[in-house]
XYZ file of C-alpha atoms in Angstrom:
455
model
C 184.282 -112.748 -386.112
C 186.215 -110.491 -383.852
C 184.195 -107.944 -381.222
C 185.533 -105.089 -383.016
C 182.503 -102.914 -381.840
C 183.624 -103.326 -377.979
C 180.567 -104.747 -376.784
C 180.919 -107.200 -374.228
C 180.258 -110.784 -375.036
C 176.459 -112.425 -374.516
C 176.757 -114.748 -370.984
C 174.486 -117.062 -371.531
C 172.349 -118.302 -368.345
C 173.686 -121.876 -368.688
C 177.202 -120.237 -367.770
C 176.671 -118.532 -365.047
C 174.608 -122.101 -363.991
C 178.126 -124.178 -364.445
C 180.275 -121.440 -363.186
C 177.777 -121.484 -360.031
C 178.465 -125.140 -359.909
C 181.878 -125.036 -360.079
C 182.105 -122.454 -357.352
C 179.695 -124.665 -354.585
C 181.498 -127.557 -355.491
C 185.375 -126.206 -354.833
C 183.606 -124.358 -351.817
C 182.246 -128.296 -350.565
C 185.716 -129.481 -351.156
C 187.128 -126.836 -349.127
C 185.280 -127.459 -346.358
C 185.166 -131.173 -346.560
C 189.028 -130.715 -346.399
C 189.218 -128.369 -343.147
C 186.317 -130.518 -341.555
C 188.538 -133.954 -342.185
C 191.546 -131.486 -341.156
C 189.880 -130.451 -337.666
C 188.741 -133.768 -336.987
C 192.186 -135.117 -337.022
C 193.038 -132.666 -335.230
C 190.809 -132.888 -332.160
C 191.622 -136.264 -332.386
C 195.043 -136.205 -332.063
C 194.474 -133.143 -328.877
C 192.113 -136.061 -327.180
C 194.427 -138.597 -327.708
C 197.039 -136.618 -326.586
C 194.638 -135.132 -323.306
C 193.684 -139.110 -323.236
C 197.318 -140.431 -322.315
C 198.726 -137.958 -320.658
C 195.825 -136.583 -318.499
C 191.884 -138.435 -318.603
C 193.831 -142.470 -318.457
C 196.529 -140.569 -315.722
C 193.596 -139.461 -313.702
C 191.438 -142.484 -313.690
C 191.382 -144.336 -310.607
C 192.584 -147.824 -310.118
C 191.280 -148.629 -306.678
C 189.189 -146.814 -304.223
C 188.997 -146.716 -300.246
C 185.971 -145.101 -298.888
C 186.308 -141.569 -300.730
C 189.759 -141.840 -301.491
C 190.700 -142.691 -305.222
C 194.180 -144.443 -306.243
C 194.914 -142.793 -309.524
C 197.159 -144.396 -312.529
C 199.577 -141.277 -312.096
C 200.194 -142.128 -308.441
C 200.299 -146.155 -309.543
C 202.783 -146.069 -312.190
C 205.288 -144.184 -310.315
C 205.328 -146.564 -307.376
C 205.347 -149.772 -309.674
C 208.701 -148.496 -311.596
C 210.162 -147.621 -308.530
C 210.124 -150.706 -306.879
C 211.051 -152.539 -310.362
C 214.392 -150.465 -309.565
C 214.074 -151.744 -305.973
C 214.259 -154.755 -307.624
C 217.294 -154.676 -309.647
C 219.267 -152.865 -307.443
C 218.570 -155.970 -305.546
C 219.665 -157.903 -308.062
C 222.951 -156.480 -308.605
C 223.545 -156.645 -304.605
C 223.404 -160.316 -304.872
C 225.545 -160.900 -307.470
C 228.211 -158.694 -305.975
C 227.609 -160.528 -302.920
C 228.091 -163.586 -304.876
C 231.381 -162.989 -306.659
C 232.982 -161.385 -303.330
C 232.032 -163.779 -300.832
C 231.406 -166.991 -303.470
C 227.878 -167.558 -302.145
C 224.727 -168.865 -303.791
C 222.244 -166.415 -303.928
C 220.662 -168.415 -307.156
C 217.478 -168.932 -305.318
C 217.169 -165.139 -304.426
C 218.243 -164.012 -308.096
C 215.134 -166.556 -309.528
C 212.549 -164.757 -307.344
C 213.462 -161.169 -308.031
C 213.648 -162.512 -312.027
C 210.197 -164.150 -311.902
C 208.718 -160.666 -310.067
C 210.062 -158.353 -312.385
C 208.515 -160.860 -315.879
C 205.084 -160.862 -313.939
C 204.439 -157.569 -313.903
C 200.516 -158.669 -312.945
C 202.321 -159.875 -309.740
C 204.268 -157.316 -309.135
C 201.511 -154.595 -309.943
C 198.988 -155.998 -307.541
C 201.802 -156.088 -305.174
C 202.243 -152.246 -305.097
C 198.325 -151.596 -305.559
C 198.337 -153.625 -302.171
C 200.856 -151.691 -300.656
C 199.028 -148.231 -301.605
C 195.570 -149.514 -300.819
C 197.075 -150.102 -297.282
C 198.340 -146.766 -296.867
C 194.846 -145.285 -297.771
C 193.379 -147.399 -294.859
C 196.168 -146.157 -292.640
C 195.711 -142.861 -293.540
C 191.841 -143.032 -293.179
C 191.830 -144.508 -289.798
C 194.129 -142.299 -288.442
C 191.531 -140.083 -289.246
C 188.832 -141.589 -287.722
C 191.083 -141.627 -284.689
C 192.285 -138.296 -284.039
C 196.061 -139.672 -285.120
C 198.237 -136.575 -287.236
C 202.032 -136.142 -287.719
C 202.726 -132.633 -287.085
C 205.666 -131.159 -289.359
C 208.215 -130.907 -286.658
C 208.106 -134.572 -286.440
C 208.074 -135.198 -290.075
C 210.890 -133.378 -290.203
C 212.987 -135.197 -287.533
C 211.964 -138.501 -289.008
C 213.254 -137.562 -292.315
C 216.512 -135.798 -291.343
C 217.561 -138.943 -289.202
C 216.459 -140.955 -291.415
C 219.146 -139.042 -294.344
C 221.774 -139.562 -291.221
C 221.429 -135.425 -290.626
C 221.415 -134.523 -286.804
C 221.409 -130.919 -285.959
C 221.184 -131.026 -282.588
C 224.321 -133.744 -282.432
C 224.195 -137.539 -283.418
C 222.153 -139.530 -280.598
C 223.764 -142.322 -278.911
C 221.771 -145.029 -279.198
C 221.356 -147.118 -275.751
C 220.084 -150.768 -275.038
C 217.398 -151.178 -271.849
C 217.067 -155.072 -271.290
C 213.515 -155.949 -270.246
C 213.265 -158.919 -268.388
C 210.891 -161.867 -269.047
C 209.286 -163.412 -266.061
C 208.400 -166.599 -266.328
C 205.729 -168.253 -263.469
C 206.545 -171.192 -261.719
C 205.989 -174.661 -263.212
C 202.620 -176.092 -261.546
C 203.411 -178.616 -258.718
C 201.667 -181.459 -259.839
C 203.902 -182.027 -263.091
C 206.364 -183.484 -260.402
C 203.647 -186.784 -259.982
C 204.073 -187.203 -263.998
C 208.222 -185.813 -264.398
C 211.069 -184.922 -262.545
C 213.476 -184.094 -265.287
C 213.514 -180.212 -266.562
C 212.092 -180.371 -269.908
C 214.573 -179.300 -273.052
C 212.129 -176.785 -274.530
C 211.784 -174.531 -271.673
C 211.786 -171.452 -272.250
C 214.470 -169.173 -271.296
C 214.572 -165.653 -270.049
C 215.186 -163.722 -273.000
C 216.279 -159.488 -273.026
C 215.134 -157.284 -275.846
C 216.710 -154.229 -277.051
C 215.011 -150.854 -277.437
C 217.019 -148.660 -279.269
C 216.576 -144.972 -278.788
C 217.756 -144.001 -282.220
C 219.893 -146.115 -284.558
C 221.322 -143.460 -286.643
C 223.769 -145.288 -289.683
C 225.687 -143.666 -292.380
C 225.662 -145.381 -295.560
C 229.001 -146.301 -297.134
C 230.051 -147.597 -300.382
C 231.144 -151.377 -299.821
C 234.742 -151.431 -299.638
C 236.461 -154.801 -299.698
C 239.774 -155.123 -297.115
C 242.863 -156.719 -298.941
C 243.772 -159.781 -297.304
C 247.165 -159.587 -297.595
C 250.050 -156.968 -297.391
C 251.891 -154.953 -295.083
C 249.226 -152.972 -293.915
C 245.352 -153.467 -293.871
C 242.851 -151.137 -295.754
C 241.385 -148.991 -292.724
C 237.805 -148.943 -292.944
C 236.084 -145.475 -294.106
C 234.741 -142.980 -291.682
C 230.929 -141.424 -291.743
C 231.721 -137.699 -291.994
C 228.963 -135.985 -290.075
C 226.531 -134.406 -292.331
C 226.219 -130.510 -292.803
C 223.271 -128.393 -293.164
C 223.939 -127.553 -296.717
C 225.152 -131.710 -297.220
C 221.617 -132.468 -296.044
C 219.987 -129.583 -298.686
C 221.832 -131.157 -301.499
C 221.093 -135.183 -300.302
C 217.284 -133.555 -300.703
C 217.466 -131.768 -303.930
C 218.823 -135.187 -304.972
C 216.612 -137.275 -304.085
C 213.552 -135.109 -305.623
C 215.728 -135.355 -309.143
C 216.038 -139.062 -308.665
C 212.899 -139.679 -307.455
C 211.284 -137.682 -310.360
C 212.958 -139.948 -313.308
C 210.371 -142.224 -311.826
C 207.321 -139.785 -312.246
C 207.076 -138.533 -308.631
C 206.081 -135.134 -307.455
C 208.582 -132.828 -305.949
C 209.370 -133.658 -302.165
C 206.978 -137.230 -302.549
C 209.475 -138.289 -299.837
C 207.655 -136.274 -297.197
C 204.608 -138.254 -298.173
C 206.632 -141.402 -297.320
C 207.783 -140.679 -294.453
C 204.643 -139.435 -293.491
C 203.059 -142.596 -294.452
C 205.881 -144.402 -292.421
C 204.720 -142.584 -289.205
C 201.118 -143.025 -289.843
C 201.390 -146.314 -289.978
C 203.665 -147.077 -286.581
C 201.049 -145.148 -284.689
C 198.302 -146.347 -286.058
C 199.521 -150.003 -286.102
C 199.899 -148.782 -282.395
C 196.578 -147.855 -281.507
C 195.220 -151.244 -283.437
C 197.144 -153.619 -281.583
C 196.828 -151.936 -278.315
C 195.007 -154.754 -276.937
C 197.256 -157.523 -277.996
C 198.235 -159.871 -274.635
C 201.837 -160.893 -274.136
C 200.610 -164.161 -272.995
C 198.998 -167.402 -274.073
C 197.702 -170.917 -273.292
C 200.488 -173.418 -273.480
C 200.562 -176.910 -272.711
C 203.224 -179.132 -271.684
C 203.358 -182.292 -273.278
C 205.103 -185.458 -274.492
C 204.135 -188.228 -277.064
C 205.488 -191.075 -278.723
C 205.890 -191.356 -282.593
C 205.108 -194.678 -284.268
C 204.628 -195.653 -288.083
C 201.785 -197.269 -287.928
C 198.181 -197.596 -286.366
C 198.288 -200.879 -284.682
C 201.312 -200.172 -282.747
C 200.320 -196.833 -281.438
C 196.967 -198.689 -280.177
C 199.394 -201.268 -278.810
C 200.825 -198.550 -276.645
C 197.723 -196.965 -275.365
C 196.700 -200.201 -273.701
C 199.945 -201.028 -272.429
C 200.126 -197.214 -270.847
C 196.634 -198.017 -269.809
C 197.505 -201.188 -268.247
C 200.531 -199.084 -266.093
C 203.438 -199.299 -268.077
C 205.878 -195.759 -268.052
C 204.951 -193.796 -270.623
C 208.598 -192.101 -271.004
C 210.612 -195.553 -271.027
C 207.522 -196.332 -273.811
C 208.691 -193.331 -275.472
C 212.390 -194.136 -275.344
C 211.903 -197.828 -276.644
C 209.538 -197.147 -279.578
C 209.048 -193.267 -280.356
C 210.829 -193.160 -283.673
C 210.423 -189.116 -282.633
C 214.325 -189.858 -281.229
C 214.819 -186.532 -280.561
C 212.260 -186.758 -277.766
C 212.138 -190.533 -277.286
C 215.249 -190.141 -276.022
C 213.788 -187.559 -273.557
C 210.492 -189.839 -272.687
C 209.199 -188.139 -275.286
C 209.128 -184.702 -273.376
C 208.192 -181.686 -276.033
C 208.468 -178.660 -273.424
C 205.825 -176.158 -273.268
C 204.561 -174.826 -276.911
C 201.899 -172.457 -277.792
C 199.236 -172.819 -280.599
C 201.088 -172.572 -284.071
C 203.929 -174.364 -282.932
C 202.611 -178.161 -283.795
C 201.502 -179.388 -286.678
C 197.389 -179.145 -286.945
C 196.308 -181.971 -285.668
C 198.794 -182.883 -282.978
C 198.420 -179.582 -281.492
C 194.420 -179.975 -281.576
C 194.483 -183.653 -279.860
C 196.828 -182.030 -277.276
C 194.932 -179.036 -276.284
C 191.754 -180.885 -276.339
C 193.409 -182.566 -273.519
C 192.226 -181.245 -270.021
C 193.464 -183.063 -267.063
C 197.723 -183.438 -266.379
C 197.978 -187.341 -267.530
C 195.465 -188.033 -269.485
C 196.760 -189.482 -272.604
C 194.907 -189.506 -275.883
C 192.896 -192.347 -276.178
C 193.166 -193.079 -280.364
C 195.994 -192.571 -281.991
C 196.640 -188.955 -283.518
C 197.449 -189.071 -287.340
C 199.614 -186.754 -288.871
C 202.336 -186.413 -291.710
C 205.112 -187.729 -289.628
C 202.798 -190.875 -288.530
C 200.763 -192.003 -285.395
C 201.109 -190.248 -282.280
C 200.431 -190.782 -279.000
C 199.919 -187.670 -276.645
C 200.523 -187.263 -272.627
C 199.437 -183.656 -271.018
C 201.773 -182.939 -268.430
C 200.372 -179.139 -267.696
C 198.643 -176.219 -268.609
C 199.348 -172.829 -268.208
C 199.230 -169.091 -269.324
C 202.568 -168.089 -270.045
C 204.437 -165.146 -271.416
C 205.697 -164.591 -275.170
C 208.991 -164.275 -276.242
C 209.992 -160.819 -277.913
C 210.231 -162.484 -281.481
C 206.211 -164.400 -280.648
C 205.027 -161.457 -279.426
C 206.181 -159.562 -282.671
C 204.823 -162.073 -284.488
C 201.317 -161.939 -282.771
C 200.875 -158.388 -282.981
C 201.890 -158.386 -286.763
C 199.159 -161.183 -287.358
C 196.821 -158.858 -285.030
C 197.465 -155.970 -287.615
C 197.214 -157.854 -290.794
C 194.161 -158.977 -289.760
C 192.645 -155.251 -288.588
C 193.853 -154.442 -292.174
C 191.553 -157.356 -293.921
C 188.671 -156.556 -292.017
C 189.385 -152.533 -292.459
C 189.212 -153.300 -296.694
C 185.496 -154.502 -295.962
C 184.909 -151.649 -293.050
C 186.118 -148.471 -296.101
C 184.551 -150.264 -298.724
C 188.068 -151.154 -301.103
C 187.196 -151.539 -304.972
C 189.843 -152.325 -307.516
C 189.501 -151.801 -310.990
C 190.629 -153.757 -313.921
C 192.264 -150.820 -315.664
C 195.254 -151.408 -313.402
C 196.699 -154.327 -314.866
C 196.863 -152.348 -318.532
C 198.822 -149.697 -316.691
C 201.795 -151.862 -315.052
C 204.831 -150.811 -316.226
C 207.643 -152.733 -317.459
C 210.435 -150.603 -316.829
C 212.989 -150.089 -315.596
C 214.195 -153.790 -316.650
C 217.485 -155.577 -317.292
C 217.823 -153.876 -320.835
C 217.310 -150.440 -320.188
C 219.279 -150.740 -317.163
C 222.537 -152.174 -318.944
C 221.679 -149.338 -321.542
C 222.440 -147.022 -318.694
C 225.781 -145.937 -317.811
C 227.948 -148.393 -315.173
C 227.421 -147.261 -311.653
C 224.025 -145.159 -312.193
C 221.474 -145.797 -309.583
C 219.629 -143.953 -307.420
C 220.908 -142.431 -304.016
C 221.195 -143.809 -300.978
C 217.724 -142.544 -299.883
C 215.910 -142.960 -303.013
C 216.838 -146.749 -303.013
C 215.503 -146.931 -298.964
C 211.996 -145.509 -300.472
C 212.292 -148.377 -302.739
C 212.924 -150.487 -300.015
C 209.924 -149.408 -298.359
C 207.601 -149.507 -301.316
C 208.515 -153.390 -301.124
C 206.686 -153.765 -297.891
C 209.642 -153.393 -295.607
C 212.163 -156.015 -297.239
C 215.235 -155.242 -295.646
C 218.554 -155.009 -297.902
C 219.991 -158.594 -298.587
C 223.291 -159.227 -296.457
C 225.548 -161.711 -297.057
């Protein structure tokens, strides 16, 4: 029957129940569906804070106070990876042009860059260093004031404003003392390994423009002059900097990171300096001869028959299968430690009194030898061994500095190695791209001072 009357229909309680229902239930849905909503979207905000600033700012080693962070790592890891196949290319070029074999080089740059674990702990080295550096310097009073920093880096970019330096050569001479007299009772002969008077150079500056390679025809009327550095200009310098910040940050770096290089260069000359301060440009040596055999019972053959009188250096020239020095009478020259096997140079130090021989044979790779002190003395290094010992002396200060700051490395580095740039993304690249002049010498540096392959 139709409400013709106009009165509004009966609701009965067990409607407005369901309709309540209904209501609640579309409301639960509702907000089930903007909780699931928000959650996926704080998830995707943490995940996106998580990459690209909590895993960037966790640290990967730490030296005293000082934290190595992933955003500091990565950078340095992908640009020596470039370092690396900018390398790469040098040696092939160097290869085709001059028809060497650089095969053994090309292996060892190809295994670093496919073990990025290698190469990663290699640059976490390099930057745990330079925290050290920088922390002793500290300690010691050592800064770089900005005038300097500057200097270092406009030479460095081949940019001299107050004219290019000539760079000049002061010999130093090496003195050496006076053989002792009584080696004339056991030789009369110079020996073949003395040591020489040798110059070295200190260079005031050595300013160098970089060129592009450019290969001289070998034949024709006229020969391909070389090209000529054109000195650089104020506003050629500006640009060679702006450069190198847009090259530099392709890799991740911070504007102007090459101040921090360079700074980090100077830091550690003077405090590598200060460290090896102490390091003496002389040593022990001994002068000494022996005689080489293959086996045991001849070299105690020869011991008694030296015993007995008989010449040790026409011993050495009739049985020393050494016949470099058995045709000498077995004379070495004067050597320092390092310069002998182990064991040889053991037996001969031990050795205290010019003539005494050793009295049982001294085994080493090369056989059984038989060793004659002819002297002892403190002599000078050479420019290349004293180089050598003060680079040892500072390798060393930097092992024991790691335990003296306290170094810890974390595991999280080794997730965070990059693996590019690599061969494929670099033949994606268009021919001739690479990175300027200076941003391939940070490289350079970043590789622990390997200088650029020559041919």
């Amino acid at each position: 029957m139709s409400n013709e009357s106009g009165k509004k229909p009966v609701v009965h309680k067990k409607h407005v129940a369901r309709l309540q229902r209904e209501q609640q239930q579309t409301r639960i849905i509702l907000y089930t569906f903007f909780a699931i909503l928000g959650g996926v979207v704080l998830l995707l905000v943490y995940g996106w804070l998580d990459i690209n600033y909590l895993q960037l700012n966790r640290a990967v080693a730490k030296v005293g106070e000082s934290k190595i962070l992933v955003k500091d790592f990565e950078p340095r890891v992908r640009l020596q990876r470039q370092n690396l196949l900018n390398q790469h290319v040098q040696y092939q070029q160097y290869a085709q042009y001059f028809g060497m074999d650089f095969s053994t080089q090309l292996q060892q740059i190809e295994f670093q860059l496919a073990s990025s674990e290698t190469l990663g702990q290699s640059v976490l080295d390099q930057m745990i260093d330079e925290q050290i550096v920088r922390l002793e310097a500290e300690k010691r009073g050592i800064t770089i004031d900005s005038e300097e920093l500057d200097e270092s880096i406009q030479s460095s970019f081949g940019f001299f404003p107050n004219g290019t330096p000539t760079a000049t050569v002061t010999p130093t001479e090496m003195v050496l003392p006076e053989n002792p007299p009584e080696i004339l009772e056991l030789v009369t002969a110079t020996p073949r390994f003395t040591a020489t008077p040798a110059a070295t150079a200190t260079a005031v500056s050595e300013p160098t423009a970089t060129v592009e390679p450019t290969i001289t025809p070998t034949a024709g009327p006229t020969a391909t002059p070389f090209p000529t550095a054109t000195p650089l200009t104020e506003d050629g310098y500006q640009t060679l900097l702006s450069d190198t910040d847009e090259n530099l940050a392709k890799f991740g770096f911070s504007k102007e990171y090459y101040r921090i290089f360079y700074e980090n260069q100077l830091l550690r000359t003077k405090v590598r300096e200060a460290v090896v301060a102490n390091v003496a440009n002389t040593e022990p040596q001994v002068w000494a001869r022996h005689i080489l055999v293959e086996d045991e019972v001849t070299a105690r053959g020869l011991i008694e028959q030296i015993q007995s009188g008989m010449d040790f250096a026409e011993l050495a020239r009739d049985f020393s299968i050494d016949t470099g020095s058995g045709s000498q009478g077995g004379d070495l020259g004067w050597f320092g430690a390092g310069m002998m096997v182990a064991e040889f140079e053991t037996a001969a130090f031990a050795l205290e009194t010019p003539g005494d021989i050793t009295t049982e044979p001294v085994q080493s790779e090369f056989g059984f030898h038989i060793i004659q002190l002819i002297a002892r003395q403190e002599r000078p290094l050479s420019a290349e061994q004293y180089e050598q010992a003060v680079e040892t002396a500072f390798q060393e200060w930097l092992a024991a500095a790691r335990e003296e700051y306290g170094v810890e490395v974390y595991d999280i580095w080794k997730q965070r190695v990059p693996s590019e740039p690599n061969f494929i993304t670099a033949a994606t690249e268009a021919a001739g791209v690479s990175l300027t002049a200076q941003a391939e010498q940070l490289a350079t540096f970043e590789a622990g001072g390997e200088e650029t392959p020559e041919p």
